[in-house]
Amino acid sequence: LAEESLRPRSLQDYIGQQELKDVLHIAIEAAKARQEPLDHLLLYGPPGLGKTTIALILAAEMGVNCKVTSAPALERPRDIVGLLVNLQAGDILFIDEIHRLSRMTEELLYPAMEDFYLDLTVGKQQTARTRRLKLNRFTLVGATTRAGALTSPLRDRFGLVQRLRFYHPEELQQIVQRGAALLQTPITPEAALEIGRRSRGTPRIALRLLKRVRDYADVKHGGTISLEVATAALELFNVDPAGLDWSDRRLLSLMIESYQGGPVGIETLAAATGEDVQTIEEVYEPYLLQMGYLQRTPRGRVATPRAWQHLGYTPPENQLPLL
Ligand code: ADE
């Protein structure tokens, strides 16, 4: 079974993000009653929390098509033009990583979002003129890991701006149980909760771990995922009890071993780990911040006493005040 088929198809089946679901439910009902497309929606938050899934659910609930793309695939202006002119009335266009749009593409989007037309330049130099092209009314769903990275003219054109939060272990437990049922894998509630606890608050990770644990259970234990099996498998895959994986732990131990816990600049961390700054900021840090293992200070990143303890180090007695 592919990842696709584990995605919930309706708001009803979507576990967690209650506040977001409440807002979307109202928007859907109102738009349907008025027979209008949904307002443009900006979803932001760490990767793997369900932004694409939400766009697909919105399309299903509205009974329209959803075209899925991402900013890096829209480098040339003609890429976005091609997508927009092919949208039918009410369709959803989902653009992932929308903070990475090229400037020309972004500027084409402004009138498209606001008044549903495109101004295209046809011909060259002296004979160039603009032609206005009417579009069907559509809904843009943009996704980004950082709302702050959007230009304000783009951000201001979204009627709805919603954040996705990390999931609680109990929500991830339900998601794992739902996934296991779809995969026809028996799992105990305790095992599902353990996978949930170790998934960094992220459904994509929970479902990935479920599949790895299922392989382990199939090979070693004839299929059923018990707490013991899940724990042994997760240990084997290097996922610790707090859900930190090898990269998380390497980042923190580097800060502790080479920089006495910090503060250390993000560029230094990037160079020392071979990751890029964006990946550290958008993939690793959000969960470490949320768990209280890491702090951002004006002078750089600091590993907290909690991180020292978690990794088996003794935190220094007289750590300087953090701010
Ligand atoms: N699969 C992935 N994310 C999910 C969610 N939020 N609810 C139900 N199933 C999911």
Short mmCIF file of N, CA and C in Angstrom, two decimals, residues 93-222:
data_model
loop_
_atom_site.label_atom_id
_atom_site.label_comp_id
_atom_site.label_asym_id
_atom_site.label_seq_id
_atom_site.Cartn_x
_atom_site.Cartn_y
_atom_site.Cartn_z
N LEU A 93 -5.78 24.71 -6.70
CA LEU A 93 -4.38 24.59 -7.09
C LEU A 93 -3.56 24.59 -5.82
N PHE A 94 -2.84 23.49 -5.57
CA PHE A 94 -2.01 23.38 -4.37
C PHE A 94 -0.56 23.63 -4.74
N ILE A 95 0.04 24.62 -4.13
CA ILE A 95 1.46 24.91 -4.38
C ILE A 95 2.24 24.72 -3.08
N ASP A 96 3.08 23.70 -3.06
CA ASP A 96 3.91 23.43 -1.90
C ASP A 96 5.15 24.33 -1.95
N GLU A 97 5.73 24.56 -0.80
CA GLU A 97 6.93 25.41 -0.69
C GLU A 97 6.73 26.76 -1.37
N ILE A 98 5.57 27.35 -1.12
CA ILE A 98 5.17 28.54 -1.90
C ILE A 98 6.08 29.74 -1.63
N HIS A 99 6.84 29.70 -0.53
CA HIS A 99 7.76 30.81 -0.27
C HIS A 99 8.94 30.80 -1.25
N ARG A 100 9.04 29.75 -2.06
CA ARG A 100 10.18 29.69 -2.99
C ARG A 100 9.82 30.05 -4.44
N LEU A 101 8.65 30.66 -4.66
CA LEU A 101 8.28 31.06 -6.01
C LEU A 101 9.24 32.11 -6.56
N SER A 102 9.52 32.03 -7.86
CA SER A 102 10.32 33.08 -8.47
C SER A 102 9.49 34.36 -8.51
N ARG A 103 10.18 35.48 -8.62
CA ARG A 103 9.48 36.75 -8.54
C ARG A 103 8.46 36.93 -9.68
N MET A 104 8.85 36.53 -10.89
CA MET A 104 7.93 36.67 -12.03
C MET A 104 6.69 35.83 -11.83
N THR A 105 6.87 34.61 -11.37
CA THR A 105 5.73 33.73 -11.14
C THR A 105 4.82 34.31 -10.06
N GLU A 106 5.44 34.81 -9.01
CA GLU A 106 4.66 35.39 -7.91
C GLU A 106 3.83 36.58 -8.41
N GLU A 107 4.44 37.40 -9.28
CA GLU A 107 3.71 38.58 -9.75
C GLU A 107 2.57 38.20 -10.69
N LEU A 108 2.75 37.11 -11.42
CA LEU A 108 1.63 36.62 -12.24
C LEU A 108 0.46 36.18 -11.36
N LEU A 109 0.79 35.67 -10.19
CA LEU A 109 -0.25 35.15 -9.30
C LEU A 109 -1.12 36.24 -8.68
N TYR A 110 -0.55 37.44 -8.46
CA TYR A 110 -1.34 38.46 -7.76
C TYR A 110 -2.70 38.70 -8.41
N PRO A 111 -2.74 39.13 -9.70
CA PRO A 111 -4.07 39.37 -10.31
C PRO A 111 -4.88 38.09 -10.47
N ALA A 112 -4.17 36.95 -10.63
CA ALA A 112 -4.89 35.69 -10.76
C ALA A 112 -5.66 35.39 -9.47
N MET A 113 -5.00 35.62 -8.33
CA MET A 113 -5.65 35.35 -7.05
C MET A 113 -6.74 36.38 -6.76
N GLU A 114 -6.46 37.63 -7.08
CA GLU A 114 -7.37 38.69 -6.68
C GLU A 114 -8.57 38.81 -7.59
N ASP A 115 -8.34 38.81 -8.89
CA ASP A 115 -9.44 39.07 -9.84
C ASP A 115 -9.54 38.02 -10.93
N PHE A 116 -8.79 36.95 -10.83
CA PHE A 116 -8.90 35.82 -11.75
C PHE A 116 -8.63 36.21 -13.20
N TYR A 117 -7.52 36.91 -13.41
CA TYR A 117 -7.03 37.10 -14.77
C TYR A 117 -5.50 37.09 -14.77
N LEU A 118 -4.96 36.90 -15.97
CA LEU A 118 -3.50 36.94 -16.14
C LEU A 118 -3.19 38.02 -17.16
N ASP A 119 -2.14 38.78 -16.92
CA ASP A 119 -1.65 39.70 -17.95
C ASP A 119 -0.43 39.07 -18.58
N LEU A 120 -0.58 38.66 -19.84
CA LEU A 120 0.53 38.00 -20.53
C LEU A 120 1.14 38.94 -21.55
N THR A 121 2.47 38.87 -21.67
CA THR A 121 3.15 39.65 -22.70
C THR A 121 3.33 38.76 -23.92
N VAL A 122 2.84 39.24 -25.06
CA VAL A 122 3.03 38.46 -26.28
C VAL A 122 3.84 39.28 -27.27
N GLY A 123 4.63 38.61 -28.09
CA GLY A 123 5.49 39.29 -29.06
C GLY A 123 6.76 39.77 -28.40
N LYS A 124 7.65 40.32 -29.23
CA LYS A 124 8.97 40.71 -28.71
C LYS A 124 9.20 42.21 -28.91
N GLN A 125 9.94 42.80 -27.99
CA GLN A 125 10.37 44.19 -28.06
C GLN A 125 9.31 45.16 -28.59
N GLN A 126 9.56 45.78 -29.79
CA GLN A 126 8.64 46.83 -30.25
C GLN A 126 7.20 46.33 -30.44
N THR A 127 7.07 45.07 -30.83
CA THR A 127 5.71 44.57 -31.12
C THR A 127 5.06 43.97 -29.87
N ALA A 128 5.80 43.97 -28.72
CA ALA A 128 5.25 43.35 -27.51
C ALA A 128 4.03 44.11 -27.01
N ARG A 129 3.04 43.38 -26.63
CA ARG A 129 1.88 44.02 -25.97
C ARG A 129 1.34 43.03 -24.96
N THR A 130 0.54 43.53 -24.05
CA THR A 130 -0.02 42.61 -23.05
C THR A 130 -1.42 42.21 -23.46
N ARG A 131 -1.68 40.96 -23.18
CA ARG A 131 -3.02 40.45 -23.45
C ARG A 131 -3.59 39.97 -22.14
N ARG A 132 -4.82 40.34 -21.88
CA ARG A 132 -5.44 39.93 -20.61
C ARG A 132 -6.23 38.64 -20.85
N LEU A 133 -5.96 37.67 -19.99
CA LEU A 133 -6.59 36.37 -20.15
C LEU A 133 -7.45 36.09 -18.93
N LYS A 134 -8.72 35.85 -19.17
CA LYS A 134 -9.65 35.58 -18.07
C LYS A 134 -9.48 34.13 -17.60
N LEU A 135 -9.48 33.94 -16.29
CA LEU A 135 -9.37 32.59 -15.72
C LEU A 135 -10.69 32.19 -15.07
N ASN A 136 -10.89 30.90 -14.92
CA ASN A 136 -11.98 30.45 -14.07
C ASN A 136 -11.66 30.78 -12.62
N ARG A 137 -12.69 30.96 -11.82
CA ARG A 137 -12.46 31.19 -10.39
C ARG A 137 -11.90 29.91 -9.78
N PHE A 138 -10.87 30.05 -9.01
CA PHE A 138 -10.22 28.87 -8.43
C PHE A 138 -9.81 29.19 -6.99
N THR A 139 -9.35 28.18 -6.29
CA THR A 139 -8.84 28.37 -4.93
C THR A 139 -7.37 27.98 -4.91
N LEU A 140 -6.54 28.91 -4.46
CA LEU A 140 -5.13 28.58 -4.28
C LEU A 140 -4.91 28.12 -2.84
N VAL A 141 -4.34 26.93 -2.69
CA VAL A 141 -3.90 26.49 -1.36
C VAL A 141 -2.38 26.48 -1.40
N GLY A 142 -1.79 27.34 -0.59
CA GLY A 142 -0.33 27.43 -0.54
C GLY A 142 0.16 26.76 0.74
N ALA A 143 1.31 26.11 0.66
CA ALA A 143 1.88 25.49 1.85
C ALA A 143 3.31 25.95 2.02
N THR A 144 3.69 26.21 3.26
CA THR A 144 5.06 26.64 3.53
C THR A 144 5.45 26.20 4.93
N THR A 145 6.75 26.02 5.12
CA THR A 145 7.21 25.69 6.47
C THR A 145 7.32 26.94 7.31
N ARG A 146 7.43 28.10 6.68
CA ARG A 146 7.54 29.35 7.44
C ARG A 146 6.69 30.44 6.82
N ALA A 147 5.61 30.85 7.50
CA ALA A 147 4.76 31.92 6.96
C ALA A 147 5.57 33.20 6.82
N GLY A 148 6.54 33.40 7.71
CA GLY A 148 7.34 34.61 7.69
C GLY A 148 8.22 34.74 6.45
N ALA A 149 8.41 33.65 5.72
CA ALA A 149 9.26 33.69 4.54
C ALA A 149 8.51 34.19 3.30
N LEU A 150 7.18 34.33 3.40
CA LEU A 150 6.41 34.83 2.25
C LEU A 150 6.54 36.35 2.17
N THR A 151 6.52 36.87 0.95
CA THR A 151 6.45 38.32 0.81
C THR A 151 5.06 38.76 1.29
N SER A 152 4.98 39.99 1.81
CA SER A 152 3.67 40.37 2.35
C SER A 152 2.59 40.52 1.28
N PRO A 153 2.91 41.01 0.04
CA PRO A 153 1.82 41.05 -0.95
C PRO A 153 1.22 39.67 -1.22
N LEU A 154 2.04 38.64 -1.19
CA LEU A 154 1.51 37.30 -1.43
C LEU A 154 0.69 36.84 -0.22
N ARG A 155 1.29 37.01 0.96
CA ARG A 155 0.59 36.57 2.18
C ARG A 155 -0.77 37.26 2.32
N ASP A 156 -0.81 38.55 1.98
CA ASP A 156 -2.04 39.32 2.14
C ASP A 156 -3.16 38.88 1.21
N ARG A 157 -2.84 38.12 0.18
CA ARG A 157 -3.88 37.69 -0.75
C ARG A 157 -4.55 36.38 -0.35
N PHE A 158 -4.13 35.82 0.77
CA PHE A 158 -4.81 34.63 1.29
C PHE A 158 -5.89 35.06 2.30
N GLY A 159 -7.12 34.62 2.06
CA GLY A 159 -8.22 34.95 2.97
C GLY A 159 -8.12 34.17 4.26
N LEU A 160 -7.53 32.99 4.19
CA LEU A 160 -7.39 32.14 5.38
C LEU A 160 -5.91 31.78 5.54
N VAL A 161 -5.40 31.99 6.74
CA VAL A 161 -4.02 31.63 7.04
C VAL A 161 -4.05 30.73 8.28
N GLN A 162 -3.63 29.50 8.13
CA GLN A 162 -3.79 28.53 9.22
C GLN A 162 -2.49 27.79 9.48
N ARG A 163 -2.21 27.59 10.77
CA ARG A 163 -1.00 26.88 11.15
C ARG A 163 -1.31 25.42 11.50
N LEU A 164 -0.47 24.51 11.09
CA LEU A 164 -0.58 23.13 11.55
C LEU A 164 0.38 22.91 12.71
N ARG A 165 -0.11 22.24 13.73
CA ARG A 165 0.69 22.00 14.94
C ARG A 165 1.20 20.58 14.98
N PHE A 166 2.22 20.37 15.80
CA PHE A 166 2.64 19.00 16.07
C PHE A 166 1.49 18.25 16.73
N TYR A 167 1.39 16.94 16.44
CA TYR A 167 0.32 16.12 17.00
C TYR A 167 0.72 15.59 18.38
N HIS A 168 -0.29 15.35 19.20
CA HIS A 168 -0.06 14.71 20.50
C HIS A 168 0.17 13.21 20.28
N PRO A 169 0.89 12.57 21.21
CA PRO A 169 1.13 11.12 21.09
C PRO A 169 -0.18 10.33 20.92
N GLU A 170 -1.24 10.75 21.62
CA GLU A 170 -2.51 10.01 21.53
C GLU A 170 -3.14 10.14 20.14
N GLU A 171 -2.96 11.32 19.52
CA GLU A 171 -3.48 11.49 18.16
C GLU A 171 -2.68 10.63 17.18
N LEU A 172 -1.37 10.60 17.39
CA LEU A 172 -0.53 9.78 16.52
C LEU A 172 -0.83 8.30 16.74
N GLN A 173 -1.16 7.95 17.97
CA GLN A 173 -1.57 6.57 18.25
C GLN A 173 -2.77 6.20 17.38
N GLN A 174 -3.76 7.08 17.33
CA GLN A 174 -4.94 6.81 16.49
C GLN A 174 -4.58 6.72 15.01
N ILE A 175 -3.67 7.61 14.58
CA ILE A 175 -3.26 7.59 13.17
C ILE A 175 -2.53 6.28 12.85
N VAL A 176 -1.70 5.82 13.78
CA VAL A 176 -0.98 4.55 13.59
C VAL A 176 -1.98 3.39 13.57
N GLN A 177 -2.97 3.43 14.45
CA GLN A 177 -3.96 2.35 14.47
C GLN A 177 -4.77 2.32 13.18
N ARG A 178 -5.12 3.53 12.71
CA ARG A 178 -5.85 3.60 11.44
C ARG A 178 -4.99 3.05 10.30
N GLY A 179 -3.71 3.45 10.28
CA GLY A 179 -2.79 2.98 9.24
C GLY A 179 -2.61 1.47 9.30
N ALA A 180 -2.45 0.94 10.52
CA ALA A 180 -2.25 -0.50 10.68
C ALA A 180 -3.48 -1.26 10.19
N ALA A 181 -4.66 -0.72 10.46
CA ALA A 181 -5.88 -1.38 9.99
C ALA A 181 -5.90 -1.41 8.46
N LEU A 182 -5.52 -0.29 7.83
CA LEU A 182 -5.49 -0.24 6.37
C LEU A 182 -4.42 -1.18 5.81
N LEU A 183 -3.34 -1.37 6.55
CA LEU A 183 -2.27 -2.28 6.12
C LEU A 183 -2.56 -3.72 6.55
N GLN A 184 -3.69 -3.91 7.21
CA GLN A 184 -4.08 -5.23 7.72
C GLN A 184 -3.00 -5.85 8.59
N THR A 185 -2.46 -4.99 9.48
CA THR A 185 -1.44 -5.44 10.43
C THR A 185 -1.99 -5.35 11.84
N PRO A 186 -2.04 -6.43 12.58
CA PRO A 186 -2.49 -6.35 13.96
C PRO A 186 -1.49 -5.60 14.83
N ILE A 187 -2.00 -4.70 15.68
CA ILE A 187 -1.13 -3.92 16.55
C ILE A 187 -1.86 -3.69 17.87
N THR A 188 -1.13 -3.72 18.98
CA THR A 188 -1.79 -3.42 20.26
C THR A 188 -1.83 -1.91 20.45
N PRO A 189 -2.79 -1.42 21.27
CA PRO A 189 -2.87 0.03 21.52
C PRO A 189 -1.58 0.57 22.13
N GLU A 190 -0.94 -0.23 22.99
CA GLU A 190 0.30 0.23 23.64
C GLU A 190 1.41 0.40 22.60
N ALA A 191 1.47 -0.51 21.67
CA ALA A 191 2.50 -0.42 20.63
C ALA A 191 2.25 0.80 19.74
N ALA A 192 0.98 1.04 19.42
CA ALA A 192 0.65 2.20 18.58
C ALA A 192 1.01 3.49 19.30
N LEU A 193 0.78 3.53 20.62
CA LEU A 193 1.12 4.72 21.39
C LEU A 193 2.64 4.92 21.43
N GLU A 194 3.37 3.83 21.55
CA GLU A 194 4.83 3.94 21.60
C GLU A 194 5.37 4.50 20.27
N ILE A 195 4.83 4.01 19.17
CA ILE A 195 5.24 4.56 17.87
C ILE A 195 4.85 6.04 17.81
N GLY A 196 3.65 6.36 18.30
CA GLY A 196 3.19 7.75 18.33
C GLY A 196 4.13 8.66 19.12
N ARG A 197 4.58 8.16 20.28
CA ARG A 197 5.49 8.95 21.12
C ARG A 197 6.82 9.22 20.45
N ARG A 198 7.23 8.32 19.59
CA ARG A 198 8.58 8.44 19.00
C ARG A 198 8.56 9.01 17.59
N SER A 199 7.49 9.70 17.23
CA SER A 199 7.34 10.16 15.85
C SER A 199 7.49 11.66 15.68
N ARG A 200 8.13 12.33 16.64
CA ARG A 200 8.38 13.77 16.55
C ARG A 200 7.11 14.55 16.23
N GLY A 201 5.98 14.12 16.76
CA GLY A 201 4.75 14.87 16.57
C GLY A 201 4.23 14.87 15.14
N THR A 202 4.72 13.95 14.30
CA THR A 202 4.54 14.06 12.85
C THR A 202 3.93 12.79 12.24
N PRO A 203 2.72 12.86 11.68
CA PRO A 203 2.09 11.68 11.08
C PRO A 203 2.93 10.99 10.01
N ARG A 204 3.61 11.78 9.18
CA ARG A 204 4.41 11.15 8.12
C ARG A 204 5.46 10.23 8.73
N ILE A 205 6.06 10.69 9.83
CA ILE A 205 7.08 9.87 10.50
C ILE A 205 6.42 8.68 11.18
N ALA A 206 5.26 8.88 11.80
CA ALA A 206 4.56 7.78 12.49
C ALA A 206 4.25 6.66 11.51
N LEU A 207 3.78 7.02 10.32
CA LEU A 207 3.40 5.99 9.34
C LEU A 207 4.64 5.32 8.74
N ARG A 208 5.71 6.09 8.61
CA ARG A 208 6.96 5.50 8.12
C ARG A 208 7.49 4.50 9.14
N LEU A 209 7.47 4.89 10.42
CA LEU A 209 7.94 3.97 11.47
C LEU A 209 7.04 2.74 11.55
N LEU A 210 5.73 2.96 11.38
CA LEU A 210 4.82 1.81 11.40
C LEU A 210 5.22 0.77 10.36
N LYS A 211 5.56 1.24 9.17
CA LYS A 211 5.93 0.30 8.10
C LYS A 211 7.22 -0.44 8.42
N ARG A 212 8.19 0.28 9.02
CA ARG A 212 9.44 -0.38 9.39
C ARG A 212 9.21 -1.40 10.51
N VAL A 213 8.39 -1.01 11.48
CA VAL A 213 8.10 -1.91 12.60
C VAL A 213 7.32 -3.13 12.09
N ARG A 214 6.44 -2.90 11.13
CA ARG A 214 5.69 -4.01 10.55
C ARG A 214 6.63 -5.01 9.88
N ASP A 215 7.62 -4.51 9.13
CA ASP A 215 8.61 -5.41 8.52
C ASP A 215 9.29 -6.25 9.59
N TYR A 216 9.71 -5.57 10.64
CA TYR A 216 10.41 -6.25 11.74
C TYR A 216 9.50 -7.32 12.35
N ALA A 217 8.25 -6.98 12.59
CA ALA A 217 7.31 -7.92 13.20
C ALA A 217 7.07 -9.11 12.27
N ASP A 218 6.96 -8.83 10.97
CA ASP A 218 6.74 -9.92 10.00
C ASP A 218 7.90 -10.90 10.01
N VAL A 219 9.12 -10.35 10.04
CA VAL A 219 10.30 -11.21 9.95
C VAL A 219 10.54 -11.96 11.25
N LYS A 220 10.35 -11.28 12.37
CA LYS A 220 10.79 -11.85 13.65
C LYS A 220 9.68 -12.46 14.48
N HIS A 221 8.45 -12.02 14.29
CA HIS A 221 7.43 -12.40 15.26
C HIS A 221 6.10 -12.83 14.65
N GLY A 222 6.12 -13.17 13.40
CA GLY A 222 4.88 -13.65 12.80
C GLY A 222 3.77 -12.62 12.73
#
